[in-house]
Amino acid sequence: MEFLFILIALVMICGVVAVPAMRRRRAGQQAVQGARLATDPEGAYGFVPTPQLDVRLPGPDPELLAALDEARRTQDWQPAARLLAGTDTAGELRWQRVQTLAGAAAMELAEAPGTGGMWLRHWRVVAPKDPGGAAVQAQFLLQQALRDPSSQDYRMILEEARTVCGEAALLAPGDPVPYIVELGVARGLGATEAEFQSVWETVMARAPHHMGAHLVALRYWSAAWHGSAEQADAFAERAAGSAPEKTLLPALPLFAVHDHLPDVNLVRGLYRGAVVSRAIDGALYAVQQSPSDHPVLPHVRHLLVWFLVRAERYGEAMEQLRRVDGHVGAVPWSYGASPAAEYATYRALAVAGWEAQGGSPATLPPRS
């Protein structure tokens, strides 16, 4: 029976690999029920039930969740404003919180067009000089534009976002976040390499080892936007190679690899080949030597789960799952229509593979 279970898991993985990106994500959602035939990951391993997975964040941030809940429940923006005002501009937590607040407002607006996310509009009207509100609005506008690049308002919204980025930068000198948002705006507007590089240099002058900034910049150099797989790889490798200790930059090549995977995999053992294995190992190194409270660390762990499952490195995947379970607001899950279902599929496959190799809840190593 155990052999049958792992066959089910392997068939599911092969099916997911062999279809284009959009179909792959739909297949992941449909596969959840089948994956559960292999094991009971929620009950036996204490994982969070799929309906309770939080799609807003990649990892825990109780203060941010409290501010988000208050904004949604009462439309009061002030808890969010106080939270950002008390968040150090020198670290990466501010970028993470700005992204999440903007994403929450965008989600509310999508759920209730015209009225959703009103708290962000109130914030900007009542406190126009608040740098946190300006940064969140700029990120919100960027997300709204990228939601539908074919819209006739696409460029107009991005131009407005660029204007608000400038306002946020003036209100908070030294804060890299407005310029990181502007990197995304420049990508959306099709900035030339020289124009993009100018913004990038401004970011680097303020935060040279900012993982979030590198993730945003990487997309500009990807083949899906204005570069190529070679340019994206070169950018990622340079950043990883020059990274000081205790940064997450050695994980950047894994994101570059993910951005340029083929929609149809015709290479046997692709995920255990030299290129992918080296990127996985670089990300594992970054995870092991970076601070445990690094705000972007959950992003790296989530992508590692995806790759480790496909590489059939189930024990290592289980270790990452135990550290991120409960929150799924991260790449690669956020690319699909149902991040929780996509994540749950890979979680079940990791457990099925772990058990097929002789593992059990009792044999998991203690958390370090």
Coordinates of C-alpha atoms in Angstrom, one line a residue:
M1 CA 0.0 0.0 0.0
E2 CA 2.9 2.4 0.8
F3 CA 4.3 1.7 -2.7
L4 CA 0.9 2.7 -4.2
F5 CA 0.9 5.9 -2.2
I6 CA 4.2 7.1 -3.5
L7 CA 3.2 6.1 -7.0
I8 CA 0.2 8.3 -6.7
A9 CA 2.5 11.2 -5.5
L10 CA 5.0 10.6 -8.4
V11 CA 2.2 10.5 -11.0
M12 CA 0.9 13.8 -9.6
I13 CA 4.3 15.5 -9.8
C14 CA 4.9 14.3 -13.4
G15 CA 1.5 15.6 -14.4
V16 CA 2.2 18.9 -12.9
V17 CA 5.6 19.2 -14.6
A18 CA 4.3 18.4 -18.0
V19 CA 1.8 21.1 -18.5
P20 CA 2.2 24.8 -19.1
A21 CA 2.3 27.3 -16.2
M22 CA -1.4 28.2 -16.0
R23 CA -2.6 24.7 -16.4
R24 CA 0.0 23.5 -13.9
R25 CA -1.5 25.8 -11.2
R26 CA -5.0 24.5 -11.9
A27 CA -3.7 20.9 -11.8
G28 CA -2.2 21.7 -8.4
Q29 CA -5.5 22.7 -7.1
Q30 CA -7.3 19.6 -8.4
A31 CA -4.5 17.4 -7.0
V32 CA -5.1 18.2 -3.4
Q33 CA -7.7 15.6 -2.8
G34 CA -5.6 12.9 -4.5
A35 CA -2.5 13.9 -2.5
R36 CA -4.4 13.3 0.7
L37 CA -4.8 9.7 -0.3
A38 CA -1.1 9.3 0.4
T39 CA -1.2 10.5 4.0
D40 CA -2.8 12.7 6.6
P41 CA -0.3 15.5 6.9
E42 CA -2.6 17.8 8.9
G43 CA -3.5 15.3 11.6
A44 CA -0.4 13.2 11.9
Y45 CA 2.2 16.0 11.6
G46 CA 0.3 18.8 13.3
F47 CA 0.1 21.0 10.1
V48 CA -2.4 23.8 9.8
P49 CA -5.6 22.7 8.1
T50 CA -5.8 23.9 4.5
P51 CA -8.9 26.2 5.1
Q52 CA -7.0 28.0 7.9
L53 CA -3.8 28.7 5.9
D54 CA -3.2 32.5 5.8
V55 CA -2.7 33.7 2.2
R56 CA -1.8 37.3 3.2
L57 CA 1.7 36.7 4.6
P58 CA 4.7 34.4 4.0
G59 CA 5.3 34.0 7.7
P60 CA 4.0 35.2 11.1
D61 CA 3.8 38.9 11.9
P62 CA 1.2 39.3 14.7
E63 CA 1.4 43.0 14.9
L64 CA 0.8 43.4 11.2
L65 CA -2.1 40.9 11.3
A66 CA -3.7 42.9 14.1
A67 CA -3.5 46.1 12.1
L68 CA -4.9 44.4 9.0
D69 CA -7.8 42.9 11.0
E70 CA -8.6 46.3 12.5
A71 CA -8.5 48.0 9.1
R72 CA -10.8 45.4 7.6
R73 CA -13.2 45.4 10.5
T74 CA -13.5 49.1 11.2
Q75 CA -11.8 50.8 8.3
D76 CA -9.5 52.5 10.8
W77 CA -6.1 53.1 9.2
Q78 CA -4.3 54.4 12.3
P79 CA -3.1 51.1 13.7
A80 CA -1.3 50.5 10.4
A81 CA 0.1 54.0 10.4
R82 CA 1.5 53.6 13.9
L83 CA 2.9 50.2 13.0
L84 CA 4.8 51.5 10.0
A85 CA 5.9 54.6 11.9
G86 CA 7.6 52.3 14.4
T87 CA 9.2 50.0 11.8
D88 CA 12.8 50.7 11.2
T89 CA 13.5 52.0 7.7
A90 CA 17.0 50.4 7.7
G91 CA 15.7 46.8 7.8
E92 CA 13.6 44.7 5.4
L93 CA 10.5 44.4 7.6
R94 CA 9.2 47.8 6.4
W95 CA 9.2 46.6 2.8
Q96 CA 7.4 43.4 3.8
R97 CA 4.7 45.3 5.7
V98 CA 4.2 47.9 3.0
Q99 CA 3.7 45.1 0.5
T100 CA 1.2 43.3 2.7
L101 CA -0.8 46.3 3.6
A102 CA -1.1 47.3 -0.1
G103 CA -2.0 43.7 -1.0
A104 CA -4.7 43.6 1.6
A105 CA -6.2 46.9 0.3
A106 CA -6.1 45.5 -3.2
M107 CA -7.8 42.3 -2.1
E108 CA -10.6 44.2 -0.3
L109 CA -11.2 46.4 -3.4
A110 CA -11.4 43.3 -5.6
E111 CA -13.9 41.8 -3.2
A112 CA -16.0 45.0 -3.0
P113 CA -15.3 47.3 -6.0
G114 CA -15.7 50.9 -5.1
T115 CA -15.8 50.5 -1.4
G116 CA -13.2 47.9 -0.4
G117 CA -10.0 49.1 1.1
M118 CA -11.5 52.5 1.9
W119 CA -9.2 52.7 4.9
L120 CA -6.2 53.3 2.6
R121 CA -8.0 56.2 0.9
H122 CA -8.9 57.7 4.3
W123 CA -5.3 57.4 5.4
R124 CA -4.0 59.4 2.4
V125 CA -6.7 62.1 2.7
V126 CA -6.4 62.6 6.5
A127 CA -2.6 62.2 6.7
P128 CA -1.2 63.2 3.3
K129 CA 2.3 63.8 4.9
D130 CA 2.5 60.3 6.4
P131 CA 5.4 58.6 4.6
G132 CA 4.0 55.1 5.4
G133 CA 0.6 55.9 3.8
A134 CA 2.4 57.3 0.7
A135 CA 4.5 54.1 0.4
V136 CA 1.5 51.8 0.8
Q137 CA -0.5 53.8 -1.8
A138 CA 2.4 53.6 -4.3
Q139 CA 2.6 49.9 -3.9
F140 CA -1.2 49.6 -4.1
L141 CA -1.2 51.4 -7.4
L142 CA 1.6 49.3 -8.8
Q143 CA -0.3 46.1 -7.8
Q144 CA -3.5 47.5 -9.4
A145 CA -1.8 48.3 -12.7
L146 CA 0.0 44.9 -12.9
R147 CA -3.3 43.1 -12.2
D148 CA -4.4 44.0 -15.8
P149 CA -1.5 45.2 -18.0
S150 CA -3.9 45.2 -21.0
S151 CA -6.1 47.9 -19.4
Q152 CA -6.2 51.3 -21.2
D153 CA -5.5 52.8 -17.7
Y154 CA -2.4 50.8 -17.2
R155 CA 0.2 53.4 -17.9
M156 CA -1.8 56.2 -16.2
I157 CA -2.0 54.2 -13.0
L158 CA 1.8 53.5 -13.1
E159 CA 2.6 57.1 -13.7
E160 CA 0.5 58.0 -10.7
A161 CA 2.3 55.3 -8.7
R162 CA 5.7 56.9 -9.8
T163 CA 4.4 60.3 -8.6
V164 CA 3.4 58.9 -5.2
C165 CA 6.8 57.1 -4.9
G166 CA 8.4 60.5 -5.3
E167 CA 6.2 61.9 -2.5
A168 CA 7.0 59.0 -0.2
A169 CA 10.7 59.5 -0.8
L170 CA 10.6 63.1 0.1
L171 CA 8.6 62.4 3.2
A172 CA 11.1 59.7 4.4
P173 CA 14.7 60.6 3.3
G174 CA 16.9 57.6 3.5
D175 CA 14.1 55.0 3.3
P176 CA 14.7 52.6 0.5
V177 CA 11.1 51.4 0.2
P178 CA 9.8 54.1 -2.1
Y179 CA 12.6 53.5 -4.5
I180 CA 12.1 49.7 -4.3
V181 CA 8.5 50.3 -5.3
E182 CA 9.7 52.6 -8.1
L183 CA 11.8 49.7 -9.4
G184 CA 8.5 47.8 -10.0
V185 CA 7.0 50.9 -11.6
A186 CA 10.0 51.3 -13.9
R187 CA 9.6 47.6 -14.9
G188 CA 6.0 48.1 -15.7
L189 CA 6.6 51.2 -17.7
G190 CA 9.3 49.6 -19.8
A191 CA 12.2 51.8 -18.5
T192 CA 15.4 51.5 -20.4
E193 CA 18.3 49.8 -18.8
A194 CA 19.9 53.1 -18.0
E195 CA 16.7 54.5 -16.4
F196 CA 16.3 51.3 -14.4
Q197 CA 19.9 51.3 -13.4
S198 CA 19.6 54.9 -12.1
V199 CA 16.8 53.9 -9.7
W200 CA 18.7 50.7 -8.7
E201 CA 21.8 52.7 -7.8
T202 CA 19.6 54.9 -5.5
V203 CA 18.3 51.8 -3.8
M204 CA 21.8 50.3 -3.4
A205 CA 23.1 53.5 -1.9
R206 CA 20.5 53.1 0.9
A207 CA 20.3 49.3 1.3
P208 CA 23.0 47.4 -0.7
H209 CA 22.1 43.9 0.6
H210 CA 18.3 44.3 0.7
M211 CA 16.9 40.9 -0.4
G212 CA 13.5 42.3 -1.2
A213 CA 15.0 44.9 -3.5
H214 CA 17.0 42.3 -5.3
L215 CA 13.9 40.2 -5.8
V216 CA 12.1 43.1 -7.4
A217 CA 15.0 44.0 -9.6
L218 CA 15.4 40.4 -10.7
R219 CA 12.1 40.5 -12.5
Y220 CA 13.2 43.4 -14.7
W221 CA 16.1 41.3 -16.0
S222 CA 13.9 38.2 -16.5
A223 CA 12.9 37.0 -20.0
A224 CA 9.2 37.7 -19.1
W225 CA 10.0 41.4 -18.9
H226 CA 13.0 43.2 -20.3
G227 CA 15.9 40.9 -20.1
S228 CA 16.7 37.2 -20.6
A229 CA 17.5 34.1 -18.7
E230 CA 21.2 34.8 -19.1
Q231 CA 20.8 38.4 -17.8
A232 CA 18.7 37.3 -14.8
D233 CA 21.1 34.5 -14.0
A234 CA 24.1 36.9 -14.2
F235 CA 22.4 39.5 -12.0
A236 CA 21.5 36.8 -9.4
E237 CA 25.0 35.2 -9.5
R238 CA 26.7 38.6 -9.0
A239 CA 24.6 39.4 -6.0
A240 CA 25.1 36.0 -4.5
G241 CA 28.8 36.0 -5.1
S242 CA 29.4 39.4 -3.5
A243 CA 27.1 38.9 -0.6
P244 CA 28.4 39.3 2.9
E245 CA 27.7 36.7 5.6
K246 CA 24.2 36.5 7.1
T247 CA 22.3 37.8 4.1
L248 CA 19.8 35.9 2.0
L249 CA 21.4 36.9 -1.3
P250 CA 22.9 33.5 -2.0
A251 CA 19.3 32.3 -2.4
L252 CA 18.7 34.7 -5.3
P253 CA 19.8 32.3 -8.1
L254 CA 17.0 29.9 -7.0
F255 CA 14.5 32.6 -7.8
A256 CA 16.2 33.2 -11.2
V257 CA 16.0 29.5 -12.0
H258 CA 12.3 29.4 -11.0
D259 CA 11.5 32.4 -13.3
H260 CA 13.0 30.6 -16.3
L261 CA 11.8 27.0 -15.9
P262 CA 10.3 25.5 -19.1
D263 CA 6.5 25.2 -19.2
V264 CA 7.0 21.7 -20.5
N265 CA 9.8 19.7 -18.9
L266 CA 11.4 17.2 -21.3
V267 CA 14.6 16.8 -19.3
R268 CA 14.7 13.7 -17.1
G269 CA 16.1 14.6 -13.7
L270 CA 15.9 18.4 -14.3
Y271 CA 15.3 19.1 -10.6
R272 CA 18.3 16.9 -9.6
G273 CA 20.6 18.3 -12.3
A274 CA 23.6 20.4 -11.6
V275 CA 22.0 23.8 -12.2
V276 CA 19.0 23.3 -10.0
S277 CA 20.9 21.5 -7.3
R278 CA 23.5 24.3 -7.1
A279 CA 20.7 26.9 -6.7
I280 CA 18.9 24.8 -4.1
D281 CA 22.1 24.3 -2.1
G282 CA 22.9 28.0 -2.3
A283 CA 19.4 28.8 -0.9
L284 CA 19.8 26.2 1.8
Y285 CA 23.1 27.8 2.8
A286 CA 21.5 31.3 2.9
V287 CA 18.7 29.9 5.1
Q288 CA 21.1 28.3 7.5
Q289 CA 23.4 31.3 8.0
S290 CA 20.9 34.2 8.0
P291 CA 19.2 35.5 11.1
S292 CA 16.1 33.4 12.1
D293 CA 14.0 36.5 12.2
H294 CA 14.9 37.8 8.8
P295 CA 11.6 39.1 7.3
V296 CA 12.3 37.6 3.9
L297 CA 13.4 34.2 5.1
P298 CA 9.9 32.7 4.8
H299 CA 9.9 33.6 1.1
V300 CA 13.1 31.6 0.6
R301 CA 11.8 28.6 2.6
H302 CA 8.5 28.5 0.6
L303 CA 10.4 28.3 -2.7
L304 CA 12.7 25.7 -1.3
V305 CA 9.7 23.5 -0.5
W306 CA 8.6 23.7 -4.1
F307 CA 12.0 22.8 -5.5
L308 CA 12.9 20.2 -2.8
V309 CA 9.7 18.3 -3.4
R310 CA 10.3 18.2 -7.2
A311 CA 13.9 17.1 -6.6
E312 CA 12.5 14.3 -4.3
R313 CA 14.6 15.6 -1.4
Y314 CA 11.6 15.0 0.9
G315 CA 13.4 15.1 4.3
E316 CA 14.8 18.6 3.5
A317 CA 11.4 19.7 2.3
M318 CA 9.8 18.6 5.6
E319 CA 12.3 20.7 7.5
Q320 CA 11.3 23.8 5.6
L321 CA 7.6 23.0 5.9
R322 CA 7.8 22.7 9.6
R323 CA 9.1 26.3 9.7
V324 CA 6.7 28.0 7.4
D325 CA 3.4 26.1 7.8
G326 CA 0.4 28.3 8.5
H327 CA 1.2 31.1 6.0
V328 CA 1.3 30.8 2.2
G329 CA 1.5 34.4 0.9
A330 CA 4.7 33.7 -1.1
V331 CA 6.1 32.7 -4.4
P332 CA 5.4 30.1 -5.9
W333 CA 1.9 29.7 -4.3
S334 CA 0.9 33.3 -4.9
Y335 CA 1.1 32.9 -8.6
G336 CA -1.9 30.6 -8.7
A337 CA -5.6 31.3 -8.1
S338 CA -5.6 29.2 -4.9
P339 CA -2.4 29.6 -3.0
A340 CA -3.6 27.5 -0.1
A341 CA -4.6 24.6 -2.3
E342 CA -1.3 24.7 -4.2
Y343 CA 0.7 24.7 -1.0
A344 CA -1.3 21.9 0.5
T345 CA -0.6 19.7 -2.6
Y346 CA 3.1 20.1 -2.2
R347 CA 2.9 19.6 1.6
A348 CA 1.0 16.3 1.1
L349 CA 3.5 15.2 -1.5
A350 CA 6.4 16.0 0.8
V351 CA 4.9 13.9 3.5
A352 CA 4.1 11.0 1.1
G353 CA 7.7 11.0 -0.1
W354 CA 9.1 11.2 3.4
E355 CA 7.0 8.2 4.6
A356 CA 7.8 6.2 1.5
Q357 CA 11.5 6.6 2.4
G358 CA 10.8 5.3 5.9
G359 CA 10.1 8.5 7.7
S360 CA 7.3 9.2 10.2
P361 CA 6.3 11.9 12.6
A362 CA 8.4 10.2 15.2
T363 CA 11.6 10.2 13.1
L364 CA 11.5 13.9 12.3
P365 CA 14.6 15.5 13.8
P366 CA 14.0 18.0 16.6
R367 CA 13.8 21.6 15.6
S368 CA 17.2 23.3 15.8

